[in-house]
PDB file of N, CA and C in Angstrom:
ATOM      1  N   UNK A  27      -8.977  13.156  -1.952  1.00 65.00           N
ATOM      2  CA  UNK A  27      -9.215  11.481  -1.813  1.00 65.00           C
ATOM      3  C   UNK A  27      -7.686  11.486  -2.540  1.00 65.00           C
ATOM      4  N   UNK A  28      -6.858  10.255  -2.082  1.00 78.00           N
ATOM      5  CA  UNK A  28      -5.223  10.097  -1.985  1.00 78.00           C
ATOM      6  C   UNK A  28      -5.392   9.517  -3.184  1.00 78.00           C
ATOM      7  N   UNK A  29      -4.027   9.831  -3.895  1.00 85.00           N
ATOM      8  CA  UNK A  29      -3.477   9.453  -5.490  1.00 85.00           C
ATOM      9  C   UNK A  29      -2.874   8.393  -5.123  1.00 85.00           C
ATOM     10  N   UNK A  30      -3.138   7.161  -6.265  1.00 88.00           N
ATOM     11  CA  UNK A  30      -2.779   5.819  -6.151  1.00 88.00           C
ATOM     12  C   UNK A  30      -1.818   5.816  -7.400  1.00 88.00           C
ATOM     13  N   UNK A  31      -1.068   4.692  -7.972  1.00 79.00           N
ATOM     14  CA  UNK A  31      -0.838   4.549  -9.452  1.00 79.00           C
ATOM     15  C   UNK A  31      -0.391   3.047  -9.250  1.00 79.00           C
ATOM     16  N   UNK A  32       0.179   2.467 -10.112  1.00 82.00           N
ATOM     17  CA  UNK A  32      -0.012   0.988 -10.752  1.00 82.00           C
ATOM     18  C   UNK A  32       1.566   1.225 -10.741  1.00 82.00           C
ATOM     19  N   UNK A  33       2.386  -0.043 -10.303  1.00 86.00           N
ATOM     20  CA  UNK A  33       3.708  -0.532 -10.582  1.00 86.00           C
ATOM     21  C   UNK A  33       3.607  -1.757 -11.317  1.00 86.00           C
ATOM     22  N   UNK A  34       3.822  -1.327 -12.773  1.00 69.00           N
ATOM     23  CA  UNK A  34       3.836  -2.583 -13.490  1.00 69.00           C
ATOM     24  C   UNK A  34       4.874  -3.705 -13.122  1.00 69.00           C
ATOM     25  N   UNK A  35       6.326  -3.254 -13.024  1.00 77.00           N
ATOM     26  CA  UNK A  35       7.523  -3.711 -12.995  1.00 77.00           C
ATOM     27  C   UNK A  35       7.240  -4.450 -11.777  1.00 77.00           C
ATOM     28  N   UNK A  36       6.687  -3.932 -10.585  1.00 73.00           N
ATOM     29  CA  UNK A  36       6.862  -4.957  -9.186  1.00 73.00           C
ATOM     30  C   UNK A  36       5.445  -5.236  -8.390  1.00 73.00           C
ATOM     31  N   UNK A  37       4.368  -5.147  -9.873  1.00 84.00           N
ATOM     32  CA  UNK A  37       2.757  -5.607  -9.331  1.00 84.00           C
ATOM     33  C   UNK A  37       2.708  -5.173  -8.216  1.00 84.00           C
ATOM     34  N   UNK A  38       2.480  -3.666  -7.924  1.00 90.00           N
ATOM     35  CA  UNK A  38       2.097  -3.037  -6.512  1.00 90.00           C
ATOM     36  C   UNK A  38       1.506  -2.526  -7.274  1.00 90.00           C
ATOM     37  N   UNK A  39       0.526  -1.292  -6.126  1.00 94.00           N
ATOM     38  CA  UNK A  39       0.480   0.064  -5.938  1.00 94.00           C
ATOM     39  C   UNK A  39       0.967   1.097  -5.151  1.00 94.00           C
ATOM     40  N   UNK A  40       1.097   1.745  -5.989  1.00 94.00           N
ATOM     41  CA  UNK A  40       1.863   3.004  -5.003  1.00 94.00           C
ATOM     42  C   UNK A  40       0.932   4.155  -4.111  1.00 94.00           C
ATOM     43  N   UNK A  41       0.748   4.136  -3.158  1.00 95.00           N
ATOM     44  CA  UNK A  41       0.330   5.491  -2.675  1.00 95.00           C
ATOM     45  C   UNK A  41       0.830   6.000  -1.276  1.00 95.00           C
ATOM     46  N   UNK A  42       0.352   7.052  -1.165  1.00 92.00           N
ATOM     47  CA  UNK A  42       0.914   7.814   0.353  1.00 92.00           C
ATOM     48  C   UNK A  42       0.336   8.044   1.250  1.00 92.00           C
ATOM     49  N   UNK A  43       0.929   8.068   2.682  1.00 91.00           N
ATOM     50  CA  UNK A  43       0.096   8.488   3.534  1.00 91.00           C
ATOM     51  C   UNK A  43       0.751   9.256   4.253  1.00 91.00           C
ATOM     52  N   UNK A  44       0.323  10.231   5.470  1.00 88.00           N
ATOM     53  CA  UNK A  44       0.900  11.045   6.128  1.00 88.00           C
ATOM     54  C   UNK A  44       1.597  10.360   7.989  1.00 88.00           C
ATOM     55  N   UNK A  45       2.808  10.446   7.887  1.00 84.00           N
ATOM     56  CA  UNK A  45       3.180   9.886   9.060  1.00 84.00           C
ATOM     57  C   UNK A  45       3.745  10.928   9.979  1.00 84.00           C
ATOM     58  N   UNK A  46       4.052  10.971  10.613  1.00 83.00           N
ATOM     59  CA  UNK A  46       4.236  12.372  12.028  1.00 83.00           C
ATOM     60  C   UNK A  46       4.665  13.450  10.887  1.00 83.00           C
ATOM     61  N   UNK A  47       3.499  13.624  10.458  1.00 86.00           N
ATOM     62  CA  UNK A  47       3.366  14.866   9.684  1.00 86.00           C
ATOM     63  C   UNK A  47       4.140  15.458   8.606  1.00 86.00           C
ATOM     64  N   UNK A  48       4.525  13.844   8.023  1.00 83.00           N
ATOM     65  CA  UNK A  48       5.340  13.721   6.888  1.00 83.00           C
ATOM     66  C   UNK A  48       4.442  12.552   5.403  1.00 83.00           C
ATOM     67  N   UNK A  49       5.149  13.199   4.545  1.00 87.00           N
ATOM     68  CA  UNK A  49       4.647  12.159   3.491  1.00 87.00           C
ATOM     69  C   UNK A  49       5.322  10.661   3.391  1.00 87.00           C
ATOM     70  N   UNK A  50       4.913   9.796   3.487  1.00 89.00           N
ATOM     71  CA  UNK A  50       5.665   8.664   3.562  1.00 89.00           C
ATOM     72  C   UNK A  50       5.125   7.605   2.138  1.00 89.00           C
ATOM     73  N   UNK A  51       5.943   7.598   1.308  1.00 90.00           N
ATOM     74  CA  UNK A  51       5.558   6.505   0.024  1.00 90.00           C
ATOM     75  C   UNK A  51       5.353   5.423   0.369  1.00 90.00           C
ATOM     76  N   UNK A  52       4.337   4.644  -0.078  1.00 92.00           N
ATOM     77  CA  UNK A  52       4.106   3.012   0.531  1.00 92.00           C
ATOM     78  C   UNK A  52       4.182   2.247  -0.830  1.00 92.00           C
ATOM     79  N   UNK A  53       3.990   1.302  -0.658  1.00 93.00           N
ATOM     80  CA  UNK A  53       3.492  -0.130  -1.670  1.00 93.00           C
ATOM     81  C   UNK A  53       2.995  -0.896  -0.901  1.00 93.00           C
ATOM     82  N   UNK A  54       1.923  -1.390  -2.439  1.00 94.00           N
ATOM     83  CA  UNK A  54       0.678  -2.548  -1.507  1.00 94.00           C
ATOM     84  C   UNK A  54       1.005  -3.650  -2.589  1.00 94.00           C
ATOM     85  N   UNK A  55       1.375  -4.611  -2.739  1.00 89.00           N
ATOM     86  CA  UNK A  55       1.102  -5.933  -3.404  1.00 89.00           C
ATOM     87  C   UNK A  55      -0.393  -6.176  -4.253  1.00 89.00           C
ATOM     88  N   UNK A  56      -0.852  -6.187  -5.989  1.00 88.00           N
ATOM     89  CA  UNK A  56      -1.985  -6.346  -6.206  1.00 88.00           C
ATOM     90  C   UNK A  56      -2.607  -7.672  -5.286  1.00 88.00           C
ATOM     91  N   UNK A  57      -1.565  -8.905  -4.467  1.00 91.00           N
ATOM     92  CA  UNK A  57      -1.989  -9.818  -4.176  1.00 91.00           C
ATOM     93  C   UNK A  57      -2.095  -9.724  -2.498  1.00 91.00           C
ATOM     94  N   UNK A  58      -1.786  -8.745  -1.783  1.00 95.00           N
ATOM     95  CA  UNK A  58      -2.621  -8.570  -0.739  1.00 95.00           C
ATOM     96  C   UNK A  58      -3.722  -7.652  -1.168  1.00 95.00           C
ATOM     97  N   UNK A  59      -4.102  -6.993  -1.323  1.00 96.00           N
ATOM     98  CA  UNK A  59      -5.411  -6.519  -1.952  1.00 96.00           C
ATOM     99  C   UNK A  59      -6.317  -7.204  -2.435  1.00 96.00           C
ATOM    100  N   UNK A  60      -5.628  -8.489  -3.378  1.00 95.00           N
ATOM    101  CA  UNK A  60      -6.697  -9.877  -3.571  1.00 95.00           C
ATOM    102  C   UNK A  60      -7.042 -10.308  -2.052  1.00 95.00           C
ATOM    103  N   UNK A  61      -6.143 -10.352  -1.474  1.00 95.00           N
ATOM    104  CA  UNK A  61      -6.515 -11.459   0.031  1.00 95.00           C
ATOM    105  C   UNK A  61      -7.517 -10.427   0.558  1.00 95.00           C
ATOM    106  N   UNK A  62      -7.128  -9.537   0.602  1.00 96.00           N
ATOM    107  CA  UNK A  62      -8.129  -8.659   1.651  1.00 96.00           C
ATOM    108  C   UNK A  62      -9.273  -8.233   1.175  1.00 96.00           C
ATOM    109  N   UNK A  63      -9.509  -7.616   0.356  1.00 96.00           N
ATOM    110  CA  UNK A  63     -10.230  -6.770  -0.881  1.00 96.00           C
ATOM    111  C   UNK A  63     -10.933  -7.385  -1.572  1.00 96.00           C
ATOM    112  N   UNK A  64      -9.986  -8.098  -2.041  1.00 95.00           N
ATOM    113  CA  UNK A  64     -11.227  -9.258  -3.414  1.00 95.00           C
ATOM    114  C   UNK A  64     -10.714  -8.371  -4.709  1.00 95.00           C
ATOM    115  N   UNK A  65      -9.462  -7.535  -4.823  1.00 93.00           N
ATOM    116  CA  UNK A  65      -9.264  -6.726  -5.824  1.00 93.00           C
ATOM    117  C   UNK A  65      -8.479  -7.851  -7.162  1.00 93.00           C
ATOM    118  N   UNK A  66      -8.230  -7.648  -8.207  1.00 89.00           N
ATOM    119  CA  UNK A  66      -7.252  -8.124  -9.490  1.00 89.00           C
ATOM    120  C   UNK A  66      -6.486  -7.003  -9.355  1.00 89.00           C
ATOM    121  N   UNK A  67      -5.764  -7.478 -10.884  1.00 84.00           N
ATOM    122  CA  UNK A  67      -4.825  -6.863 -11.160  1.00 84.00           C
ATOM    123  C   UNK A  67      -5.042  -5.537 -11.553  1.00 84.00           C
ATOM    124  N   UNK A  68      -6.166  -5.917 -12.652  1.00 88.00           N
ATOM    125  CA  UNK A  68      -7.139  -4.783 -13.057  1.00 88.00           C
ATOM    126  C   UNK A  68      -7.986  -3.722 -12.400  1.00 88.00           C
ATOM    127  N   UNK A  69      -8.087  -4.264 -11.182  1.00 92.00           N
ATOM    128  CA  UNK A  69      -8.713  -3.434  -9.881  1.00 92.00           C
ATOM    129  C   UNK A  69      -8.175  -3.365  -8.982  1.00 92.00           C
ATOM    130  N   UNK A  70      -6.954  -3.158  -8.567  1.00 93.00           N
ATOM    131  CA  UNK A  70      -6.261  -2.939  -7.883  1.00 93.00           C
ATOM    132  C   UNK A  70      -6.188  -1.235  -7.294  1.00 93.00           C
ATOM    133  N   UNK A  71      -5.756  -0.870  -8.172  1.00 94.00           N
ATOM    134  CA  UNK A  71      -5.820   0.795  -7.951  1.00 94.00           C
ATOM    135  C   UNK A  71      -7.172   1.399  -7.000  1.00 94.00           C
ATOM    136  N   UNK A  72      -8.046   1.040  -7.756  1.00 94.00           N
ATOM    137  CA  UNK A  72      -9.304   1.066  -7.489  1.00 94.00           C
ATOM    138  C   UNK A  72      -9.993   0.739  -6.285  1.00 94.00           C
ATOM    139  N   UNK A  73      -8.942  -0.632  -5.557  1.00 95.00           N
ATOM    140  CA  UNK A  73      -9.669  -1.173  -4.689  1.00 95.00           C
ATOM    141  C   UNK A  73      -9.087  -0.464  -3.597  1.00 95.00           C
ATOM    142  N   UNK A  74      -7.494  -0.188  -3.714  1.00 96.00           N
ATOM    143  CA  UNK A  74      -6.713   0.427  -2.968  1.00 96.00           C
ATOM    144  C   UNK A  74      -7.895   1.709  -2.148  1.00 96.00           C
ATOM    145  N   UNK A  75      -8.080   2.922  -3.617  1.00 95.00           N
ATOM    146  CA  UNK A  75      -9.070   3.969  -2.822  1.00 95.00           C
ATOM    147  C   UNK A  75     -10.000   3.512  -2.332  1.00 95.00           C
ATOM    148  N   UNK A  76     -10.671   2.834  -2.581  1.00 96.00           N
ATOM    149  CA  UNK A  76     -12.137   2.168  -2.087  1.00 96.00           C
ATOM    150  C   UNK A  76     -12.155   1.534  -0.177  1.00 96.00           C
ATOM    151  N   UNK A  77     -10.643   1.438  -0.440  1.00 96.00           N
ATOM    152  CA  UNK A  77     -10.774   1.100   0.798  1.00 96.00           C
ATOM    153  C   UNK A  77      -9.524   1.592   1.489  1.00 96.00           C
ATOM    154  N   UNK A  78      -9.313   2.714   1.462  1.00 96.00           N
ATOM    155  CA  UNK A  78      -8.241   3.430   1.873  1.00 96.00           C
ATOM    156  C   UNK A  78      -8.340   3.904   3.248  1.00 96.00           C
ATOM    157  N   UNK A  79      -9.019   3.752   3.641  1.00 96.00           N
ATOM    158  CA  UNK A  79      -9.254   4.388   4.838  1.00 96.00           C
ATOM    159  C   UNK A  79      -9.494   3.085   6.422  1.00 96.00           C
ATOM    160  N   UNK A  80      -9.482   1.746   5.546  1.00 96.00           N
ATOM    161  CA  UNK A  80      -8.739   0.834   6.024  1.00 96.00           C
ATOM    162  C   UNK A  80      -7.420  -0.038   5.604  1.00 96.00           C
ATOM    163  N   UNK A  81      -6.576   0.700   4.686  1.00 96.00           N
ATOM    164  CA  UNK A  81      -5.595   0.446   4.542  1.00 96.00           C
ATOM    165  C   UNK A  81      -4.117   1.378   5.353  1.00 96.00           C
ATOM    166  N   UNK A  82      -4.710   2.662   5.238  1.00 95.00           N
ATOM    167  CA  UNK A  82      -4.110   3.561   5.959  1.00 95.00           C
ATOM    168  C   UNK A  82      -3.245   3.668   6.992  1.00 95.00           C
ATOM    169  N   UNK A  83      -4.277   2.997   7.851  1.00 95.00           N
ATOM    170  CA  UNK A  83      -3.297   2.735   9.270  1.00 95.00           C
ATOM    171  C   UNK A  83      -2.522   1.367   9.052  1.00 95.00           C
ATOM    172  N   UNK A  84      -3.098   0.652   8.561  1.00 95.00           N
ATOM    173  CA  UNK A  84      -2.148  -0.444   8.664  1.00 95.00           C
ATOM    174  C   UNK A  84      -0.463  -0.387   8.327  1.00 95.00           C
ATOM    175  N   UNK A  85      -0.706   0.706   6.942  1.00 94.00           N
ATOM    176  CA  UNK A  85       0.873   1.396   6.231  1.00 94.00           C
ATOM    177  C   UNK A  85       1.201   1.965   7.765  1.00 94.00           C
ATOM    178  N   UNK A  86       0.400   2.802   8.433  1.00 92.00           N
ATOM    179  CA  UNK A  86       1.491   3.407   9.431  1.00 92.00           C
ATOM    180  C   UNK A  86       1.884   2.933  10.302  1.00 92.00           C
ATOM    181  N   UNK A  87       0.762   2.071  10.673  1.00 92.00           N
ATOM    182  CA  UNK A  87       1.708   0.911  11.641  1.00 92.00           C
ATOM    183  C   UNK A  87       3.040   0.343  11.249  1.00 92.00           C
ATOM    184  N   UNK A  88       2.811  -0.031   9.759  1.00 91.00           N
ATOM    185  CA  UNK A  88       3.959  -0.824   9.461  1.00 91.00           C
ATOM    186  C   UNK A  88       4.988   0.237   9.220  1.00 91.00           C
ATOM    187  N   UNK A  89       4.458   1.809   9.198  1.00 90.00           N
ATOM    188  CA  UNK A  89       5.928   2.462   9.040  1.00 90.00           C
ATOM    189  C   UNK A  89       6.539   2.720  10.234  1.00 90.00           C
ATOM    190  N   UNK A  90       5.738   3.078  11.184  1.00 86.00           N
ATOM    191  CA  UNK A  90       6.202   3.360  12.820  1.00 86.00           C
ATOM    192  C   UNK A  90       7.392   1.746  13.436  1.00 86.00           C
ATOM    193  N   UNK A  91       6.934   0.353  12.338  1.00 86.00           N
ATOM    194  CA  UNK A  91       7.804  -0.856  12.892  1.00 86.00           C
ATOM    195  C   UNK A  91       9.086  -0.797  11.969  1.00 86.00           C
ATOM    196  N   UNK A  92       9.242  -0.432  10.986  1.00 79.00           N
ATOM    197  CA  UNK A  92      10.175  -0.577  10.666  1.00 79.00           C
ATOM    198  C   UNK A  92      11.388   0.824  10.916  1.00 79.00           C
ATOM    199  N   UNK A  93      12.161   0.107   9.984  1.00 64.00           N
ATOM    200  CA  UNK A  93      13.328   1.329  10.078  1.00 64.00           C
ATOM    201  C   UNK A  93      13.556   2.131   9.197  1.00 64.00           C
ATOM    202  N   UNK A  94      13.818   3.620   8.968  1.00 65.00           N
ATOM    203  CA  UNK A  94      13.206   4.574   8.237  1.00 65.00           C
ATOM    204  C   UNK A  94      13.546   4.756   6.968  1.00 65.00           C
ATOM    205  N   UNK A  95      14.786   3.975   6.766  1.00 64.00           N
ATOM    206  CA  UNK A  95      15.893   3.446   5.753  1.00 64.00           C
ATOM    207  C   UNK A  95      15.027   2.466   5.218  1.00 64.00           C
ATOM    208  N   UNK A  96      14.114   1.882   5.009  1.00 65.00           N
ATOM    209  CA  UNK A  96      13.088   0.872   4.427  1.00 65.00           C
ATOM    210  C   UNK A  96      12.250   1.249   3.544  1.00 65.00           C
ATOM    211  N   UNK A  97      12.340   0.141   2.656  1.00 72.00           N
ATOM    212  CA  UNK A  97      10.961   0.992   1.720  1.00 72.00           C
ATOM    213  C   UNK A  97       9.483   0.081   2.219  1.00 72.00           C
ATOM    214  N   UNK A  98       8.676   0.995   2.229  1.00 84.00           N
ATOM    215  CA  UNK A  98       7.489   0.503   3.121  1.00 84.00           C
ATOM    216  C   UNK A  98       6.408  -0.294   2.051  1.00 84.00           C
ATOM    217  N   UNK A  99       6.448  -1.217   2.468  1.00 85.00           N
ATOM    218  CA  UNK A  99       5.631  -2.476   1.878  1.00 85.00           C
ATOM    219  C   UNK A  99       4.844  -3.148   2.624  1.00 85.00           C
ATOM    220  N   UNK A 100       3.186  -2.914   2.285  1.00 89.00           N
ATOM    221  CA  UNK A 100       2.262  -3.849   3.010  1.00 89.00           C
ATOM    222  C   UNK A 100       1.985  -4.782   2.248  1.00 89.00           C
ATOM    223  N   UNK A 101       1.875  -6.291   3.445  1.00 86.00           N
ATOM    224  CA  UNK A 101       1.995  -7.344   2.576  1.00 86.00           C
ATOM    225  C   UNK A 101       0.448  -7.735   2.988  1.00 86.00           C
ATOM    226  N   UNK A 102       0.772  -9.149   3.377  1.00 88.00           N
ATOM    227  CA  UNK A 102      -0.388  -9.313   3.402  1.00 88.00           C
ATOM    228  C   UNK A 102      -0.425  -9.774   4.754  1.00 88.00           C
ATOM    229  N   UNK A 103       0.753 -10.697   5.147  1.00 87.00           N
ATOM    230  CA  UNK A 103       1.175 -10.331   7.027  1.00 87.00           C
ATOM    231  C   UNK A 103       0.520  -9.121   8.043  1.00 87.00           C
ATOM    232  N   UNK A 104       0.715  -7.982   7.074  1.00 89.00           N
ATOM    233  CA  UNK A 104       0.554  -6.810   7.952  1.00 89.00           C
ATOM    234  C   UNK A 104      -0.942  -6.896   8.000  1.00 89.00           C
ATOM    235  N   UNK A 105      -1.811  -7.481   7.736  1.00 91.00           N
ATOM    236  CA  UNK A 105      -2.959  -6.842   8.300  1.00 91.00           C
ATOM    237  C   UNK A 105      -3.799  -8.095   9.498  1.00 91.00           C
TER     238      UNK A 105
END
């Protein structure tokens, strides 16, 4: 199971994916998790983990579309 944790200052959940054989650190806002998966701030990490199979491919698509030096943040618009 993937690991994820709440990043309080940024109101996001941090998680990682593998892309091109390398780990990539990603963030997804709790608002995005709320919009698409019904999460609250309190359930954001659990919701991400429960829906990881749907979120990881989106994160990989975002990774491939962005510059390598940009922070990978998955937003509502990415779904």
